[in-house]
């Protein structure tokens, strides 16, 4: 599947989450042959579930799959994945992670690369705009989502890029 089409599926999920009052992060898992295995969105607020981030929600919606289903697959996500979602991608052997944007938050991209996962950042203005809007509207919910009390860009101490 073309990366722009995969990201578009993830962005649809992010918009749904935002409209539901949740954190606007979406994900889509696409098999090597282009089949959509699952789609999901951050559901922490809507489900009161601390581990339903975009990527983990996507994996849950994909259901129980044999490990071969993940071989060569791509996880499309609107935002750089947090440590938990990075770990889930590594655990299931997802080959590629395509990220909409990493300007509002930088997750485990370096660790994904270290573990042999191809990481592509598309620098989507659309993804970034929605995330910035949400962070401005609900900073306390965003901080809760990433497990901090104040706004951070990266848990690795990386400074946010100047905009």
mmCIF file with all atom_site columns, C-alpha atoms in Angstrom:
data_model
loop_
_atom_site.group_PDB
_atom_site.id
_atom_site.type_symbol
_atom_site.label_atom_id
_atom_site.label_alt_id
_atom_site.label_comp_id
_atom_site.label_asym_id
_atom_site.label_entity_id
_atom_site.label_seq_id
_atom_site.pdbx_PDB_ins_code
_atom_site.Cartn_x
_atom_site.Cartn_y
_atom_site.Cartn_z
_atom_site.occupancy
_atom_site.B_iso_or_equiv
_atom_site.pdbx_formal_charge
_atom_site.auth_seq_id
_atom_site.auth_comp_id
_atom_site.auth_asym_id
_atom_site.auth_atom_id
_atom_site.pdbx_PDB_model_num
ATOM 1   C CA . UNK A 1 1   ? 0.000   0.000   0.000  1.00 0.00 ? 1   UNK A CA 1
ATOM 2   C CA . UNK A 1 2   ? 1.165   3.516   -0.752 1.00 0.00 ? 2   UNK A CA 1
ATOM 3   C CA . UNK A 1 3   ? 2.340   5.260   2.427  1.00 0.00 ? 3   UNK A CA 1
ATOM 4   C CA . UNK A 1 4   ? 0.023   8.236   1.897  1.00 0.00 ? 4   UNK A CA 1
ATOM 5   C CA . UNK A 1 5   ? -2.986  5.896   1.693  1.00 0.00 ? 5   UNK A CA 1
ATOM 6   C CA . UNK A 1 6   ? -1.937  4.008   4.821  1.00 0.00 ? 6   UNK A CA 1
ATOM 7   C CA . UNK A 1 7   ? -1.465  7.233   6.733  1.00 0.00 ? 7   UNK A CA 1
ATOM 8   C CA . UNK A 1 8   ? -4.852  8.474   5.502  1.00 0.00 ? 8   UNK A CA 1
ATOM 9   C CA . UNK A 1 9   ? -6.497  5.460   7.174  1.00 0.00 ? 9   UNK A CA 1
ATOM 10  C CA . UNK A 1 10  ? -4.687  6.237   10.416 1.00 0.00 ? 10  UNK A CA 1
ATOM 11  C CA . UNK A 1 11  ? -5.641  9.920   10.190 1.00 0.00 ? 11  UNK A CA 1
ATOM 12  C CA . UNK A 1 12  ? -9.327  8.982   9.779  1.00 0.00 ? 12  UNK A CA 1
ATOM 13  C CA . UNK A 1 13  ? -9.058  7.153   13.094 1.00 0.00 ? 13  UNK A CA 1
ATOM 14  C CA . UNK A 1 14  ? -7.325  10.139  14.729 1.00 0.00 ? 14  UNK A CA 1
ATOM 15  C CA . UNK A 1 15  ? -10.151 12.452  13.631 1.00 0.00 ? 15  UNK A CA 1
ATOM 16  C CA . UNK A 1 16  ? -12.759 10.046  15.005 1.00 0.00 ? 16  UNK A CA 1
ATOM 17  C CA . UNK A 1 17  ? -10.972 9.979   18.357 1.00 0.00 ? 17  UNK A CA 1
ATOM 18  C CA . UNK A 1 18  ? -10.804 13.778  18.434 1.00 0.00 ? 18  UNK A CA 1
ATOM 19  C CA . UNK A 1 19  ? -14.533 14.019  17.617 1.00 0.00 ? 19  UNK A CA 1
ATOM 20  C CA . UNK A 1 20  ? -15.238 11.571  20.452 1.00 0.00 ? 20  UNK A CA 1
ATOM 21  C CA . UNK A 1 21  ? -13.301 13.763  22.887 1.00 0.00 ? 21  UNK A CA 1
ATOM 22  C CA . UNK A 1 22  ? -10.247 11.526  22.928 1.00 0.00 ? 22  UNK A CA 1
ATOM 23  C CA . UNK A 1 23  ? -6.584  11.931  22.084 1.00 0.00 ? 23  UNK A CA 1
ATOM 24  C CA . UNK A 1 24  ? -6.321  12.262  18.282 1.00 0.00 ? 24  UNK A CA 1
ATOM 25  C CA . UNK A 1 25  ? -3.897  9.483   17.471 1.00 0.00 ? 25  UNK A CA 1
ATOM 26  C CA . UNK A 1 26  ? -4.821  6.849   14.914 1.00 0.00 ? 26  UNK A CA 1
ATOM 27  C CA . UNK A 1 27  ? -3.161  3.771   13.493 1.00 0.00 ? 27  UNK A CA 1
ATOM 28  C CA . UNK A 1 28  ? -3.588  1.222   10.722 1.00 0.00 ? 28  UNK A CA 1
ATOM 29  C CA . UNK A 1 29  ? -1.763  -2.088  10.355 1.00 0.00 ? 29  UNK A CA 1
ATOM 30  C CA . UNK A 1 30  ? -1.253  -3.150  6.751  1.00 0.00 ? 30  UNK A CA 1
ATOM 31  C CA . UNK A 1 31  ? 0.042   -6.565  5.679  1.00 0.00 ? 31  UNK A CA 1
ATOM 32  C CA . UNK A 1 32  ? 2.861   -6.931  3.170  1.00 0.00 ? 32  UNK A CA 1
ATOM 33  C CA . UNK A 1 33  ? 0.281   -7.747  0.474  1.00 0.00 ? 33  UNK A CA 1
ATOM 34  C CA . UNK A 1 34  ? -1.641  -4.514  1.164  1.00 0.00 ? 34  UNK A CA 1
ATOM 35  C CA . UNK A 1 35  ? -4.482  -6.061  3.160  1.00 0.00 ? 35  UNK A CA 1
ATOM 36  C CA . UNK A 1 36  ? -5.742  -3.962  6.071  1.00 0.00 ? 36  UNK A CA 1
ATOM 37  C CA . UNK A 1 37  ? -5.248  -6.124  9.162  1.00 0.00 ? 37  UNK A CA 1
ATOM 38  C CA . UNK A 1 38  ? -6.597  -3.609  11.641 1.00 0.00 ? 38  UNK A CA 1
ATOM 39  C CA . UNK A 1 39  ? -7.327  0.008   12.402 1.00 0.00 ? 39  UNK A CA 1
ATOM 40  C CA . UNK A 1 40  ? -7.537  1.745   15.740 1.00 0.00 ? 40  UNK A CA 1
ATOM 41  C CA . UNK A 1 41  ? -7.445  4.999   17.620 1.00 0.00 ? 41  UNK A CA 1
ATOM 42  C CA . UNK A 1 42  ? -6.445  6.200   21.035 1.00 0.00 ? 42  UNK A CA 1
ATOM 43  C CA . UNK A 1 43  ? -9.369  5.219   23.280 1.00 0.00 ? 43  UNK A CA 1
ATOM 44  C CA . UNK A 1 44  ? -7.972  6.089   26.707 1.00 0.00 ? 44  UNK A CA 1
ATOM 45  C CA . UNK A 1 45  ? -10.560 8.778   27.405 1.00 0.00 ? 45  UNK A CA 1
ATOM 46  C CA . UNK A 1 46  ? -13.519 7.069   25.743 1.00 0.00 ? 46  UNK A CA 1
ATOM 47  C CA . UNK A 1 47  ? -12.893 3.646   27.340 1.00 0.00 ? 47  UNK A CA 1
ATOM 48  C CA . UNK A 1 48  ? -11.137 4.805   30.500 1.00 0.00 ? 48  UNK A CA 1
ATOM 49  C CA . UNK A 1 49  ? -8.411  2.336   29.557 1.00 0.00 ? 49  UNK A CA 1
ATOM 50  C CA . UNK A 1 50  ? -4.808  3.468   30.075 1.00 0.00 ? 50  UNK A CA 1
ATOM 51  C CA . UNK A 1 51  ? -3.290  1.125   27.472 1.00 0.00 ? 51  UNK A CA 1
ATOM 52  C CA . UNK A 1 52  ? -5.560  1.757   24.495 1.00 0.00 ? 52  UNK A CA 1
ATOM 53  C CA . UNK A 1 53  ? -3.251  4.015   22.550 1.00 0.00 ? 53  UNK A CA 1
ATOM 54  C CA . UNK A 1 54  ? -3.648  4.225   18.775 1.00 0.00 ? 54  UNK A CA 1
ATOM 55  C CA . UNK A 1 55  ? -1.274  1.394   17.950 1.00 0.00 ? 55  UNK A CA 1
ATOM 56  C CA . UNK A 1 56  ? -2.392  -0.950  20.737 1.00 0.00 ? 56  UNK A CA 1
ATOM 57  C CA . UNK A 1 57  ? -6.030  -0.315  19.834 1.00 0.00 ? 57  UNK A CA 1
ATOM 58  C CA . UNK A 1 58  ? -5.166  -1.156  16.227 1.00 0.00 ? 58  UNK A CA 1
ATOM 59  C CA . UNK A 1 59  ? -3.497  -4.406  17.281 1.00 0.00 ? 59  UNK A CA 1
ATOM 60  C CA . UNK A 1 60  ? -6.484  -5.292  19.455 1.00 0.00 ? 60  UNK A CA 1
ATOM 61  C CA . UNK A 1 61  ? -8.855  -4.654  16.556 1.00 0.00 ? 61  UNK A CA 1
ATOM 62  C CA . UNK A 1 62  ? -6.695  -6.801  14.259 1.00 0.00 ? 62  UNK A CA 1
ATOM 63  C CA . UNK A 1 63  ? -7.456  -9.683  16.586 1.00 0.00 ? 63  UNK A CA 1
ATOM 64  C CA . UNK A 1 64  ? -5.474  -12.797 17.225 1.00 0.00 ? 64  UNK A CA 1
ATOM 65  C CA . UNK A 1 65  ? -3.161  -13.407 14.274 1.00 0.00 ? 65  UNK A CA 1
ATOM 66  C CA . UNK A 1 66  ? -0.389  -15.901 13.591 1.00 0.00 ? 66  UNK A CA 1
ATOM 67  C CA . UNK A 1 67  ? 3.076   -14.395 13.802 1.00 0.00 ? 67  UNK A CA 1
ATOM 68  C CA . UNK A 1 68  ? 3.470   -14.826 10.040 1.00 0.00 ? 68  UNK A CA 1
ATOM 69  C CA . UNK A 1 69  ? 0.725   -12.212 9.507  1.00 0.00 ? 69  UNK A CA 1
ATOM 70  C CA . UNK A 1 70  ? 3.032   -9.506  10.855 1.00 0.00 ? 70  UNK A CA 1
ATOM 71  C CA . UNK A 1 71  ? 5.989   -10.428 8.614  1.00 0.00 ? 71  UNK A CA 1
ATOM 72  C CA . UNK A 1 72  ? 6.600   -7.509  6.278  1.00 0.00 ? 72  UNK A CA 1
ATOM 73  C CA . UNK A 1 73  ? 3.704   -5.517  7.732  1.00 0.00 ? 73  UNK A CA 1
ATOM 74  C CA . UNK A 1 74  ? 3.599   -1.765  8.229  1.00 0.00 ? 74  UNK A CA 1
ATOM 75  C CA . UNK A 1 75  ? 2.134   0.127   11.181 1.00 0.00 ? 75  UNK A CA 1
ATOM 76  C CA . UNK A 1 76  ? 0.905   3.550   10.108 1.00 0.00 ? 76  UNK A CA 1
ATOM 77  C CA . UNK A 1 77  ? 0.536   5.947   13.004 1.00 0.00 ? 77  UNK A CA 1
ATOM 78  C CA . UNK A 1 78  ? -0.258  9.627   13.093 1.00 0.00 ? 78  UNK A CA 1
ATOM 79  C CA . UNK A 1 79  ? 2.245   10.347  15.874 1.00 0.00 ? 79  UNK A CA 1
ATOM 80  C CA . UNK A 1 80  ? 5.663   9.017   16.840 1.00 0.00 ? 80  UNK A CA 1
ATOM 81  C CA . UNK A 1 81  ? 4.917   5.941   18.991 1.00 0.00 ? 81  UNK A CA 1
ATOM 82  C CA . UNK A 1 82  ? 5.380   6.058   22.754 1.00 0.00 ? 82  UNK A CA 1
ATOM 83  C CA . UNK A 1 83  ? 7.489   3.473   24.572 1.00 0.00 ? 83  UNK A CA 1
ATOM 84  C CA . UNK A 1 84  ? 4.545   1.100   25.027 1.00 0.00 ? 84  UNK A CA 1
ATOM 85  C CA . UNK A 1 85  ? 3.525   1.219   21.366 1.00 0.00 ? 85  UNK A CA 1
ATOM 86  C CA . UNK A 1 86  ? 7.145   0.983   20.240 1.00 0.00 ? 86  UNK A CA 1
ATOM 87  C CA . UNK A 1 87  ? 7.462   -2.192  22.299 1.00 0.00 ? 87  UNK A CA 1
ATOM 88  C CA . UNK A 1 88  ? 4.288   -3.655  20.827 1.00 0.00 ? 88  UNK A CA 1
ATOM 89  C CA . UNK A 1 89  ? 5.592   -3.092  17.292 1.00 0.00 ? 89  UNK A CA 1
ATOM 90  C CA . UNK A 1 90  ? 8.860   -4.807  18.194 1.00 0.00 ? 90  UNK A CA 1
ATOM 91  C CA . UNK A 1 91  ? 7.117   -7.669  20.010 1.00 0.00 ? 91  UNK A CA 1
ATOM 92  C CA . UNK A 1 92  ? 5.015   -8.559  16.972 1.00 0.00 ? 92  UNK A CA 1
ATOM 93  C CA . UNK A 1 93  ? 7.842   -8.191  14.470 1.00 0.00 ? 93  UNK A CA 1
ATOM 94  C CA . UNK A 1 94  ? 6.288   -5.357  12.510 1.00 0.00 ? 94  UNK A CA 1
ATOM 95  C CA . UNK A 1 95  ? 8.783   -4.540  9.760  1.00 0.00 ? 95  UNK A CA 1
ATOM 96  C CA . UNK A 1 96  ? 8.005   -0.867  9.135  1.00 0.00 ? 96  UNK A CA 1
ATOM 97  C CA . UNK A 1 97  ? 6.540   2.003   11.126 1.00 0.00 ? 97  UNK A CA 1
ATOM 98  C CA . UNK A 1 98  ? 5.358   4.984   9.109  1.00 0.00 ? 98  UNK A CA 1
ATOM 99  C CA . UNK A 1 99  ? 4.815   8.067   11.263 1.00 0.00 ? 99  UNK A CA 1
ATOM 100 C CA . UNK A 1 100 ? 2.652   11.033  10.368 1.00 0.00 ? 100 UNK A CA 1
ATOM 101 C CA . UNK A 1 101 ? 4.612   13.479  12.511 1.00 0.00 ? 101 UNK A CA 1
ATOM 102 C CA . UNK A 1 102 ? 7.136   13.681  15.320 1.00 0.00 ? 102 UNK A CA 1
ATOM 103 C CA . UNK A 1 103 ? 7.268   17.440  15.897 1.00 0.00 ? 103 UNK A CA 1
ATOM 104 C CA . UNK A 1 104 ? 4.795   17.465  18.809 1.00 0.00 ? 104 UNK A CA 1
ATOM 105 C CA . UNK A 1 105 ? 6.194   14.305  20.407 1.00 0.00 ? 105 UNK A CA 1
ATOM 106 C CA . UNK A 1 106 ? 9.223   12.116  19.725 1.00 0.00 ? 106 UNK A CA 1
ATOM 107 C CA . UNK A 1 107 ? 8.744   8.536   20.796 1.00 0.00 ? 107 UNK A CA 1
ATOM 108 C CA . UNK A 1 108 ? 10.814  5.393   20.418 1.00 0.00 ? 108 UNK A CA 1
ATOM 109 C CA . UNK A 1 109 ? 11.994  5.886   16.848 1.00 0.00 ? 109 UNK A CA 1
ATOM 110 C CA . UNK A 1 110 ? 15.672  5.357   17.711 1.00 0.00 ? 110 UNK A CA 1
ATOM 111 C CA . UNK A 1 111 ? 14.864  2.100   19.498 1.00 0.00 ? 111 UNK A CA 1
ATOM 112 C CA . UNK A 1 112 ? 12.761  0.875   16.564 1.00 0.00 ? 112 UNK A CA 1
ATOM 113 C CA . UNK A 1 113 ? 15.679  1.514   14.213 1.00 0.00 ? 113 UNK A CA 1
ATOM 114 C CA . UNK A 1 114 ? 18.102  -0.142  16.636 1.00 0.00 ? 114 UNK A CA 1
ATOM 115 C CA . UNK A 1 115 ? 15.906  -3.247  16.557 1.00 0.00 ? 115 UNK A CA 1
ATOM 116 C CA . UNK A 1 116 ? 15.883  -3.374  12.741 1.00 0.00 ? 116 UNK A CA 1
ATOM 117 C CA . UNK A 1 117 ? 12.523  -1.755  12.096 1.00 0.00 ? 117 UNK A CA 1
ATOM 118 C CA . UNK A 1 118 ? 12.351  0.612   9.135  1.00 0.00 ? 118 UNK A CA 1
ATOM 119 C CA . UNK A 1 119 ? 11.068  3.995   10.327 1.00 0.00 ? 119 UNK A CA 1
ATOM 120 C CA . UNK A 1 120 ? 9.641   6.567   7.919  1.00 0.00 ? 120 UNK A CA 1
ATOM 121 C CA . UNK A 1 121 ? 8.515   10.022  9.078  1.00 0.00 ? 121 UNK A CA 1
ATOM 122 C CA . UNK A 1 122 ? 6.183   11.735  6.599  1.00 0.00 ? 122 UNK A CA 1
ATOM 123 C CA . UNK A 1 123 ? 6.073   15.081  8.436  1.00 0.00 ? 123 UNK A CA 1
ATOM 124 C CA . UNK A 1 124 ? 2.336   15.523  7.806  1.00 0.00 ? 124 UNK A CA 1
ATOM 125 C CA . UNK A 1 125 ? 1.094   19.055  8.454  1.00 0.00 ? 125 UNK A CA 1
ATOM 126 C CA . UNK A 1 126 ? -2.413  17.619  8.813  1.00 0.00 ? 126 UNK A CA 1
ATOM 127 C CA . UNK A 1 127 ? -1.395  15.224  11.592 1.00 0.00 ? 127 UNK A CA 1
ATOM 128 C CA . UNK A 1 128 ? 0.665   17.884  13.318 1.00 0.00 ? 128 UNK A CA 1
ATOM 129 C CA . UNK A 1 129 ? -2.104  20.474  13.137 1.00 0.00 ? 129 UNK A CA 1
ATOM 130 C CA . UNK A 1 130 ? -4.669  18.173  14.730 1.00 0.00 ? 130 UNK A CA 1
ATOM 131 C CA . UNK A 1 131 ? -2.258  17.166  17.497 1.00 0.00 ? 131 UNK A CA 1
ATOM 132 C CA . UNK A 1 132 ? -1.224  20.754  18.252 1.00 0.00 ? 132 UNK A CA 1
ATOM 133 C CA . UNK A 1 133 ? -4.877  21.793  18.385 1.00 0.00 ? 133 UNK A CA 1
ATOM 134 C CA . UNK A 1 134 ? -5.653  19.010  20.850 1.00 0.00 ? 134 UNK A CA 1
ATOM 135 C CA . UNK A 1 135 ? -2.629  19.736  23.065 1.00 0.00 ? 135 UNK A CA 1
ATOM 136 C CA . UNK A 1 136 ? -3.624  23.420  23.223 1.00 0.00 ? 136 UNK A CA 1
ATOM 137 C CA . UNK A 1 137 ? -7.234  22.530  24.100 1.00 0.00 ? 137 UNK A CA 1
ATOM 138 C CA . UNK A 1 138 ? -6.568  19.712  26.598 1.00 0.00 ? 138 UNK A CA 1
ATOM 139 C CA . UNK A 1 139 ? -2.979  19.830  27.864 1.00 0.00 ? 139 UNK A CA 1
ATOM 140 C CA . UNK A 1 140 ? -3.835  17.893  31.025 1.00 0.00 ? 140 UNK A CA 1
ATOM 141 C CA . UNK A 1 141 ? -5.295  14.992  29.021 1.00 0.00 ? 141 UNK A CA 1
ATOM 142 C CA . UNK A 1 142 ? -2.251  14.956  26.741 1.00 0.00 ? 142 UNK A CA 1
ATOM 143 C CA . UNK A 1 143 ? 0.138   14.926  29.724 1.00 0.00 ? 143 UNK A CA 1
ATOM 144 C CA . UNK A 1 144 ? -1.848  12.092  31.281 1.00 0.00 ? 144 UNK A CA 1
ATOM 145 C CA . UNK A 1 145 ? -1.621  10.152  28.004 1.00 0.00 ? 145 UNK A CA 1
ATOM 146 C CA . UNK A 1 146 ? 2.178   10.254  27.977 1.00 0.00 ? 146 UNK A CA 1
ATOM 147 C CA . UNK A 1 147 ? 2.526   9.844   31.741 1.00 0.00 ? 147 UNK A CA 1
ATOM 148 C CA . UNK A 1 148 ? 3.876   13.234  32.764 1.00 0.00 ? 148 UNK A CA 1
ATOM 149 C CA . UNK A 1 149 ? 2.685   16.253  34.714 1.00 0.00 ? 149 UNK A CA 1
ATOM 150 C CA . UNK A 1 150 ? 4.073   18.917  32.359 1.00 0.00 ? 150 UNK A CA 1
ATOM 151 C CA . UNK A 1 151 ? 4.417   19.148  28.607 1.00 0.00 ? 151 UNK A CA 1
ATOM 152 C CA . UNK A 1 152 ? 7.390   17.242  27.193 1.00 0.00 ? 152 UNK A CA 1
ATOM 153 C CA . UNK A 1 153 ? 8.601   16.616  23.667 1.00 0.00 ? 153 UNK A CA 1
ATOM 154 C CA . UNK A 1 154 ? 10.727  13.548  24.353 1.00 0.00 ? 154 UNK A CA 1
ATOM 155 C CA . UNK A 1 155 ? 11.388  11.332  27.338 1.00 0.00 ? 155 UNK A CA 1
ATOM 156 C CA . UNK A 1 156 ? 14.929  10.897  26.014 1.00 0.00 ? 156 UNK A CA 1
ATOM 157 C CA . UNK A 1 157 ? 15.756  14.509  26.824 1.00 0.00 ? 157 UNK A CA 1
ATOM 158 C CA . UNK A 1 158 ? 15.783  15.529  23.165 1.00 0.00 ? 158 UNK A CA 1
ATOM 159 C CA . UNK A 1 159 ? 14.842  19.167  22.758 1.00 0.00 ? 159 UNK A CA 1
ATOM 160 C CA . UNK A 1 160 ? 11.837  20.012  20.614 1.00 0.00 ? 160 UNK A CA 1
ATOM 161 C CA . UNK A 1 161 ? 12.749  21.308  17.176 1.00 0.00 ? 161 UNK A CA 1
ATOM 162 C CA . UNK A 1 162 ? 12.147  25.007  16.635 1.00 0.00 ? 162 UNK A CA 1
ATOM 163 C CA . UNK A 1 163 ? 9.092   25.564  14.522 1.00 0.00 ? 163 UNK A CA 1
#
